CSV table of C-alpha atoms in Angstrom, one decimal:
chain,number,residue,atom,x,y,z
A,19,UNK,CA,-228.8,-49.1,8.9
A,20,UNK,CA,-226.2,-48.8,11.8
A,21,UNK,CA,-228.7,-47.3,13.9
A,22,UNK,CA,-231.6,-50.0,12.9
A,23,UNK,CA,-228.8,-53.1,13.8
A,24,UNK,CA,-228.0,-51.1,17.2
A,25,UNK,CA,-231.9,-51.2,17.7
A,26,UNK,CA,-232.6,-55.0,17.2
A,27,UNK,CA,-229.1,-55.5,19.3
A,28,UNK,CA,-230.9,-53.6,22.1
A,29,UNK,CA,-233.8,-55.5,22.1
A,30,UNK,CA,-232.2,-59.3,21.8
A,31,UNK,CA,-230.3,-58.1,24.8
A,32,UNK,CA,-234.1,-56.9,26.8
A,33,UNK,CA,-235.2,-60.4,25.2
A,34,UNK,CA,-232.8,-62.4,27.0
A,35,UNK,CA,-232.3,-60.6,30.4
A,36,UNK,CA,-236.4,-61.0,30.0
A,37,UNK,CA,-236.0,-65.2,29.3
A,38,UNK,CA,-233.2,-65.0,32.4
A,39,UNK,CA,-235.9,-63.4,34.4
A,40,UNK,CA,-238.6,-65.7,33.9
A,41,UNK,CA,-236.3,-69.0,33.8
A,42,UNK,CA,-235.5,-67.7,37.5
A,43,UNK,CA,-239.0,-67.0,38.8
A,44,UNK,CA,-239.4,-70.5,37.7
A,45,UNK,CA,-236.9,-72.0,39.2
A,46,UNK,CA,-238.7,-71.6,42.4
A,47,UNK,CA,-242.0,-71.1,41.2
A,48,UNK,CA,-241.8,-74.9,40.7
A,49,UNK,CA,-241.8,-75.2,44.8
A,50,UNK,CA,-245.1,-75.3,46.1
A,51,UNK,CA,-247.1,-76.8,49.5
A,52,UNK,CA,-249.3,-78.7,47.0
A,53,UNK,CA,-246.3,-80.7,44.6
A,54,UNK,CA,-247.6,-83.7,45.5
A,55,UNK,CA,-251.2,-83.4,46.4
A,56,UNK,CA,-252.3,-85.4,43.7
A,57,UNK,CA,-248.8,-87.7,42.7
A,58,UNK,CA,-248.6,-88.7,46.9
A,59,UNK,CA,-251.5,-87.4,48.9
A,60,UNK,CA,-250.1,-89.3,51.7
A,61,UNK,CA,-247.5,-88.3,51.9
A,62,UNK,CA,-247.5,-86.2,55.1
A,63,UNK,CA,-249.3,-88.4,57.0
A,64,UNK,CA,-246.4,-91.0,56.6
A,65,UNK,CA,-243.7,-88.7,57.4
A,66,UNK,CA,-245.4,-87.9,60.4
A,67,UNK,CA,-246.0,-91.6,61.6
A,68,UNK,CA,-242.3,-92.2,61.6
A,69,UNK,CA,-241.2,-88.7,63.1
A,70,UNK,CA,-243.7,-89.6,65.6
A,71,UNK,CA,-242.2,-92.3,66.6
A,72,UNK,CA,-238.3,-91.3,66.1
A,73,UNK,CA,-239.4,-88.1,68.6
A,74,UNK,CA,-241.1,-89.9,71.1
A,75,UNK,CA,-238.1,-92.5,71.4
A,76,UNK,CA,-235.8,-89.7,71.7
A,77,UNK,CA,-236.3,-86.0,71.9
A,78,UNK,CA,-233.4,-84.9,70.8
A,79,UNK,CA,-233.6,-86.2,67.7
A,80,UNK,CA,-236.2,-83.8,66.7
A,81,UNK,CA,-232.7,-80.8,66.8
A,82,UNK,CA,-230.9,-83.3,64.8
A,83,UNK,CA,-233.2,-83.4,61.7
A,84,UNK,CA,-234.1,-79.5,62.0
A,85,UNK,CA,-230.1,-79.1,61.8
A,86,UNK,CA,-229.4,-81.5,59.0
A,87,UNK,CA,-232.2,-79.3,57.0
A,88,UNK,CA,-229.6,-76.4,57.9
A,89,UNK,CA,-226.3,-77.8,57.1
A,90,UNK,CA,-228.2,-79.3,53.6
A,91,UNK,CA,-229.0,-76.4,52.4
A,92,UNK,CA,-226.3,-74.4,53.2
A,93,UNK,CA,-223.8,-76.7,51.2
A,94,UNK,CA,-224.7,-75.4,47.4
A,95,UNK,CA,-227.9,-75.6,48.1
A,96,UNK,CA,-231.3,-77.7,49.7
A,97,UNK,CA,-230.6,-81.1,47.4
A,98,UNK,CA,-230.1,-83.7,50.1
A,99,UNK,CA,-226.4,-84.1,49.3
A,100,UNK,CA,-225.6,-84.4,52.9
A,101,UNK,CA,-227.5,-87.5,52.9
A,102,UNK,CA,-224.9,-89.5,49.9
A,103,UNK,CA,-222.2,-91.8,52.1
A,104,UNK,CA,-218.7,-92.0,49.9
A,105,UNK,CA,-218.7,-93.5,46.6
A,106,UNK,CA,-215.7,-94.2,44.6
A,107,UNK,CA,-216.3,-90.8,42.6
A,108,UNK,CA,-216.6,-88.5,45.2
A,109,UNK,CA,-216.3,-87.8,49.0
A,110,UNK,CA,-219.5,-86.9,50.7
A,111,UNK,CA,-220.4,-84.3,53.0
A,112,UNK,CA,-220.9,-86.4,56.4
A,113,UNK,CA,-217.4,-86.7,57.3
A,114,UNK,CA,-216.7,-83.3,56.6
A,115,UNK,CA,-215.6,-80.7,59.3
A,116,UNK,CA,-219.1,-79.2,60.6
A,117,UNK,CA,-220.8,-82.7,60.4
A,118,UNK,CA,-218.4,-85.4,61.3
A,119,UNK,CA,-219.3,-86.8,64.9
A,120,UNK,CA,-221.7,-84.2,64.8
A,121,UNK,CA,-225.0,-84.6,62.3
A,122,UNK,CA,-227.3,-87.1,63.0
A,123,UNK,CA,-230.6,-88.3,62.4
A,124,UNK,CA,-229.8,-90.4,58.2
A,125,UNK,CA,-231.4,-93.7,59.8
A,126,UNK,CA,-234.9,-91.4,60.1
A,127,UNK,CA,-234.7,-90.1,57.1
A,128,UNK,CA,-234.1,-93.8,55.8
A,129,UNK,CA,-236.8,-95.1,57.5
A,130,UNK,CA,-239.2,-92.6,56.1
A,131,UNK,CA,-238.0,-93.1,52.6
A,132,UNK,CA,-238.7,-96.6,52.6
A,133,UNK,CA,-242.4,-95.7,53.9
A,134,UNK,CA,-243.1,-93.2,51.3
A,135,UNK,CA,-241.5,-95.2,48.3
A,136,UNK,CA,-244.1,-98.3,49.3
A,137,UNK,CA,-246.4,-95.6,48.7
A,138,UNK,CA,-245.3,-93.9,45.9
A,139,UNK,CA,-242.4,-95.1,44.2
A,140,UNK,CA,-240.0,-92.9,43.2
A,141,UNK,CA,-242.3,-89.8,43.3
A,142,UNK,CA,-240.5,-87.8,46.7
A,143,UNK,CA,-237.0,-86.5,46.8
A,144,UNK,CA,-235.3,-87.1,49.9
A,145,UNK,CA,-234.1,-83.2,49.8
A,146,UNK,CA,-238.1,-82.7,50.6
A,147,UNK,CA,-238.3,-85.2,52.8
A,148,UNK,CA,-235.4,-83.3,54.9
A,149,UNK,CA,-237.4,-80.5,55.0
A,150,UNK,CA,-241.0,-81.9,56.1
A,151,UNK,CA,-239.2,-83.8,58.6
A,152,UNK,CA,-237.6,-80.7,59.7
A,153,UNK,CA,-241.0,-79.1,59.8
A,154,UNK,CA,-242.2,-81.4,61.9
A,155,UNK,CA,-239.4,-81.9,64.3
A,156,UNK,CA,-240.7,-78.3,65.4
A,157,UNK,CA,-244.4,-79.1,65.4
A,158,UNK,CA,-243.5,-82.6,67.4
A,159,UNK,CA,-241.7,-80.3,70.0
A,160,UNK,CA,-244.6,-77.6,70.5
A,161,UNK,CA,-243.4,-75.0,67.7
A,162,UNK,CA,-245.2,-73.6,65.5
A,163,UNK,CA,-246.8,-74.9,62.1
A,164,UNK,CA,-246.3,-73.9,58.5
A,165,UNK,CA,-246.8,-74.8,54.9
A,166,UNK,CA,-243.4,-76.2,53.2
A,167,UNK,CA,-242.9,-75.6,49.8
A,168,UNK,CA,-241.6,-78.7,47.9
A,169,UNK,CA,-240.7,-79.5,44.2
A,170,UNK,CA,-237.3,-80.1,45.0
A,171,UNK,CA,-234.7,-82.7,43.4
A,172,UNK,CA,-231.8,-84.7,44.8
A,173,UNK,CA,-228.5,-84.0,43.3
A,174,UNK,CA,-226.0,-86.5,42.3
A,175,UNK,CA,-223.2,-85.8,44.3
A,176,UNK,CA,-222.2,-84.4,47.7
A,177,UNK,CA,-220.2,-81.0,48.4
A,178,UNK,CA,-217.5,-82.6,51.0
A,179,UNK,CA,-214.7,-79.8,49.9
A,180,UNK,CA,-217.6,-76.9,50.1
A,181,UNK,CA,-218.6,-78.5,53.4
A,182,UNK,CA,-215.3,-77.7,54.5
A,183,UNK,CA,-215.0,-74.3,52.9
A,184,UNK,CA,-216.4,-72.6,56.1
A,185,UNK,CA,-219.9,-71.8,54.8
A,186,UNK,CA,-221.3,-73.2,57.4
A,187,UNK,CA,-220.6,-71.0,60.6
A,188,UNK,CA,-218.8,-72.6,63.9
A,189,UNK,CA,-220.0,-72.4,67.5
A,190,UNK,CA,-216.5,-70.4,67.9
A,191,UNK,CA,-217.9,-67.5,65.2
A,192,UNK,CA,-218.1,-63.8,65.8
A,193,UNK,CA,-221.4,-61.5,65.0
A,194,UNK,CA,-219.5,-60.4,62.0
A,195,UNK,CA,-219.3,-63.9,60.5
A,196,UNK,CA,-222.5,-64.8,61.2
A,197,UNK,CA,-224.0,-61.9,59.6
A,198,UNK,CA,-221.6,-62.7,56.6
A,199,UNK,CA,-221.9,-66.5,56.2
A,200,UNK,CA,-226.0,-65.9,56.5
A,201,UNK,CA,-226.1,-63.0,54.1
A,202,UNK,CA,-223.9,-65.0,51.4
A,203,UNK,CA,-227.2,-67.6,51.3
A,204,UNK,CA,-229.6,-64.6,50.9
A,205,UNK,CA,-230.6,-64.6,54.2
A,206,UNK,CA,-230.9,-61.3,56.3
A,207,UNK,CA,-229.3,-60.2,59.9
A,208,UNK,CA,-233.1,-61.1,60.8
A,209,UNK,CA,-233.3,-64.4,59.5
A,210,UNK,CA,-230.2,-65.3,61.3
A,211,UNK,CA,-231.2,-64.2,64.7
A,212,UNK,CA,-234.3,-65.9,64.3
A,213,UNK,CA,-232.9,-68.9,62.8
A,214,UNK,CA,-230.6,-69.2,65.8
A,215,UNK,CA,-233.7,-70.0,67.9
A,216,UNK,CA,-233.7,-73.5,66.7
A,217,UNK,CA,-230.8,-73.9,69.9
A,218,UNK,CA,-233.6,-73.3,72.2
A,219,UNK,CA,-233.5,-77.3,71.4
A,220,UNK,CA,-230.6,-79.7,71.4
A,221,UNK,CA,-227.7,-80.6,72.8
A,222,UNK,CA,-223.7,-79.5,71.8
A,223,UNK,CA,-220.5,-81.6,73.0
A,224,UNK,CA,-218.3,-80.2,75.8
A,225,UNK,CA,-215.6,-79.5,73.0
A,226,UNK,CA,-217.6,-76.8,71.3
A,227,UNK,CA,-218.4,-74.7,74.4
A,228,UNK,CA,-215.3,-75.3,76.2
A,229,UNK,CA,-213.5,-72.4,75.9
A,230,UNK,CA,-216.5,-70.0,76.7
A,231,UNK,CA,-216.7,-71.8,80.1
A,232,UNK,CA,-213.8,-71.4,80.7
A,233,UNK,CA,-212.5,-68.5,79.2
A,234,UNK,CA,-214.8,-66.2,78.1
A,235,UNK,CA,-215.5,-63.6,80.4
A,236,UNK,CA,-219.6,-62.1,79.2
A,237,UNK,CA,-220.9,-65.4,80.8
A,238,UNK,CA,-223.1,-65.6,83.8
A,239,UNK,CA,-220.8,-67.4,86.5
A,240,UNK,CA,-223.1,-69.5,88.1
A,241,UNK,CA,-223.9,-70.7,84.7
A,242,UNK,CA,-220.0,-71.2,83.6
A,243,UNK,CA,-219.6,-73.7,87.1
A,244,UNK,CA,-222.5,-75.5,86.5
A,245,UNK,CA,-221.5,-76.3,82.8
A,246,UNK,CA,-218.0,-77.2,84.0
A,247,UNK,CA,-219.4,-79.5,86.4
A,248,UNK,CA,-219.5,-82.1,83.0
A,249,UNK,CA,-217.1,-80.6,80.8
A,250,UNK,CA,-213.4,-80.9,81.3
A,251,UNK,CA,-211.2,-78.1,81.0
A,252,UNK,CA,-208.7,-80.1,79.4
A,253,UNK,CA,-208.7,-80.3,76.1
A,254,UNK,CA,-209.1,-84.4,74.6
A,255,UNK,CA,-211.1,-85.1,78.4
A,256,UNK,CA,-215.0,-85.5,78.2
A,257,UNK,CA,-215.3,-83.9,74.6
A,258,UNK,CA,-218.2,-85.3,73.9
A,259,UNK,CA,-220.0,-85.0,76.8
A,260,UNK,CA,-223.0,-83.1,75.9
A,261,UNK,CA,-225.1,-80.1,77.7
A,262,UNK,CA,-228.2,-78.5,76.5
A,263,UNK,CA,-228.2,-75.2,74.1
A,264,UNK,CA,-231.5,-74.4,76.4
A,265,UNK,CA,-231.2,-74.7,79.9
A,266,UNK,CA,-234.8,-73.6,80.4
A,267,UNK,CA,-237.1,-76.1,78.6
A,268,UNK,CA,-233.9,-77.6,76.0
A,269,UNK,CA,-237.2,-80.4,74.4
A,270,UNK,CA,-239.7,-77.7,74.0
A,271,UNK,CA,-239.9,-75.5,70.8
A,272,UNK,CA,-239.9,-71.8,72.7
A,273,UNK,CA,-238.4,-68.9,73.0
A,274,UNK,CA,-236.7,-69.2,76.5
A,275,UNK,CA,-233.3,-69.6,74.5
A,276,UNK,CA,-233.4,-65.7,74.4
A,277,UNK,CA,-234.1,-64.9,77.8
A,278,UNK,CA,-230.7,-67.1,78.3
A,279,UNK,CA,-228.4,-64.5,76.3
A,280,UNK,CA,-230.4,-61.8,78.1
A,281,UNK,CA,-228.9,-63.1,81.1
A,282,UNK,CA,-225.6,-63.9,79.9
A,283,UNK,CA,-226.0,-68.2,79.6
A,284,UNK,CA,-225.8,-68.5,75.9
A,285,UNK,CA,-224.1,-71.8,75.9
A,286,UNK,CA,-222.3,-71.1,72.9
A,287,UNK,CA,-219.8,-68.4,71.4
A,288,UNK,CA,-221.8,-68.1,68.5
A,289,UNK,CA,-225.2,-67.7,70.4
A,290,UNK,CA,-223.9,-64.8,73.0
A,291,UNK,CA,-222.4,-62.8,70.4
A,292,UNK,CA,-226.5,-62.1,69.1
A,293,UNK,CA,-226.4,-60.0,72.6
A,294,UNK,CA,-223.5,-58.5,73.1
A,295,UNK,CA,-223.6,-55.4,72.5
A,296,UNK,CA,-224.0,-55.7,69.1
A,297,UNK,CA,-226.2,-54.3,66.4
A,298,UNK,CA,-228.3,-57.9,67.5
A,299,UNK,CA,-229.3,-57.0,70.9
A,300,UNK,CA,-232.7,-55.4,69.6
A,301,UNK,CA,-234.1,-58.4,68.4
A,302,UNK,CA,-233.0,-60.9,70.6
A,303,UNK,CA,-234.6,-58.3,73.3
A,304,UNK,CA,-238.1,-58.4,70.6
A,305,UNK,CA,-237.7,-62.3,71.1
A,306,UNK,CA,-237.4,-62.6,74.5
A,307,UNK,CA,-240.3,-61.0,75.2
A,308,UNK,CA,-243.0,-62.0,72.4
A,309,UNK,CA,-243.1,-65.3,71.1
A,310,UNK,CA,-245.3,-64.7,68.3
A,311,UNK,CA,-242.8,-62.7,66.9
A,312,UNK,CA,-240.3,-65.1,66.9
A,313,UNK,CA,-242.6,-68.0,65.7
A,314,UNK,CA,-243.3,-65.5,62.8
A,315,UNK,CA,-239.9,-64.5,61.6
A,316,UNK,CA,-238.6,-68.1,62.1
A,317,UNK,CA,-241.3,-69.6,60.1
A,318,UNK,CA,-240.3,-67.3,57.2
A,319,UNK,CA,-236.7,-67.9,57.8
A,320,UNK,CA,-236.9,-71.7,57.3
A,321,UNK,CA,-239.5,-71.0,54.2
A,322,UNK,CA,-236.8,-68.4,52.7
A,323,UNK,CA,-234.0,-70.6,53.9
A,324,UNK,CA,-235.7,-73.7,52.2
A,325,UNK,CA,-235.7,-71.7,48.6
A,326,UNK,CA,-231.7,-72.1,48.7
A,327,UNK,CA,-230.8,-73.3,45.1
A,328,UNK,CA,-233.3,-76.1,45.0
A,329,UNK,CA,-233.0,-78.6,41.5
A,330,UNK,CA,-235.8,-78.9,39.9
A,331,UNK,CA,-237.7,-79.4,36.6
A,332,UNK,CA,-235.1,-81.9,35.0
A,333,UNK,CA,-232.3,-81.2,37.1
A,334,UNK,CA,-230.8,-83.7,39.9
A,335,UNK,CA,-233.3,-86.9,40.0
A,336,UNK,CA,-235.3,-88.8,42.4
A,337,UNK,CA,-232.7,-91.1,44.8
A,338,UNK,CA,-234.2,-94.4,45.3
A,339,UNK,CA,-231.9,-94.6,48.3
A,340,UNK,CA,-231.0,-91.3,49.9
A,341,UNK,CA,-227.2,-92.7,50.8
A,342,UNK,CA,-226.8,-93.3,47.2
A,343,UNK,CA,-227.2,-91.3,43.5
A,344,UNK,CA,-229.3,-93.9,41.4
């Protein structure tokens, strides 16, 4: 009898690992290029029109909305909770530490919410809508294409103390944290590196490249006078005055941004340390010199880095208004 009960003990416990299993696979089983196809065909189409437009008034927005897909998902998850302003129940994530004065681009995503809801109310999360527009930021700027899975949910409140909880790495970080903050989202020491070609767009302030130009000593010096030229060496003087993470072609989707660190003018900390003589200096070297490969491994990135604890089935709900939880 003892050893019968120790039997069917053994296999509720295979049972339920097995139910665990599957209830995972689901979980992003659920995401899929074709969600909509029948519930908003249009619905590319009309993100396009208005990324269009937003990109071709100013190129630089098309960084922004490619980094707000980023700094979503890395705060507990792709669910659009950096787009929720401050409600009387909770704090959201825009005035936190890596986004305040920083992340940009909410009136796009407004403006292509509005679109899409006159064609199919209440049918597209605006955590998708982050990443097609993301997607297409890179198209719009000569990158390459892929399919983005969608499915997901909008949660119902932001992360701000998460935000804040150094997740998300700094332009000041080492290799080590890199590696570390990257590999605590699932993502590998590849996905990082390739991920960090997204800089070969966009813009940072003085304040967060300061102290490389400055101080640092594995900079090219030509490079470090020609960034000081705009950027203060006093701390609280021209913070905000902005350079290009891409000195080569900073509104073209390439992969010139490794050739920089190759030659020592990564603008940032946190972009040198991929070649420094680190365990990094291979692939920024494979980058640099093949730009398939990069397109490649970045595409999978963002797909990998889009599967980030997405809601979905009959968790989180679709915002009306992406500032607000309905």
């Amino acid at each position: 009898m003892e050893y019968h009960n120790k039997q069917i003990i053994s296999m509720l416990k295979g049972l339920f690992m097995m139910i665990l299993m599957i209830m995972g696979t689901q979980t992003h089983a659920q995401l899929s290029s074709d969600f909509y196809a029948e519930s908003c065909p249009s619905l590319f189409p009309a993100v396009r029109g208005v990324m269009q437009r937003a990109v071709a008034k100013e190129r630089r927005m098309a960084a922004s909305l490619l980094r707000l897909f980023f700094h979503d998902c890395f705060i507990n998850g792709c669910d659009g909770s950096i787009l929720l302003d401050d409600t009387s129940s909770f704090r959201g994530e825009k005035t936190a530490g890596p986004n305040n004065n920083s992340v940009r681009g909410f009136e796009v995503i407004d403006k292509i919410k509005s679109r899409v809801e006159k064609l199919c109310p209440g049918v597209v999360s605006c955590a998708d809508i982050v990443a097609i527009s993301a997607r297409d930021s890179v198209l719009l700027l000569g990158g390459p294409r892929w399919s983005v899975k969608l499915g997901r949910r909008d949660s119902k409140k932001a992360g701000f103390t998460a935000a804040n909880s150094g997740v998300i790495p700094s332009p000041f970080s080492t290799l080590k944290t890199l590696i570390n903050r990257f590999k605590a989202q699932g993502l590998s020491v590849r996905d990082m590196v390739a991920l960090s070609g997204a800089h070969t767009i966009g813009q940072a302030n003085c304040l967060t490249f300061r102290n490389r130009i400055y101080n640092e000593s594995n900079i090219d010096l030509s490079f470090a006078l020609s960034r000081r030229k705009h950027c203060p060496a006093t701390s609280g003087s021209g913070d905000n005055k902005k350079a290009p993470l891409d000195i080569g072609s900073p509104t073209r989707f390439d992969h010139s941004y490794y050739n920089q660190l190759l030659d020592k003018k990564g603008l940032l900390t946190s972009d040198q340390v991929l070649f420094n003589g680190g365990s990094t200096d291979s692939l920024v070297g494979t980058y640099s010199r093949s730009r398939n490969t990069f397109y490649r491994d970045f595409v999978r990135a963002m797909v990998k880095m889009g599967d980030i604890k997405p809601l979905t089935g009959s968790h989180g709900q679709i915002r009306r208004n992406c500032r607000r939880p309905n």
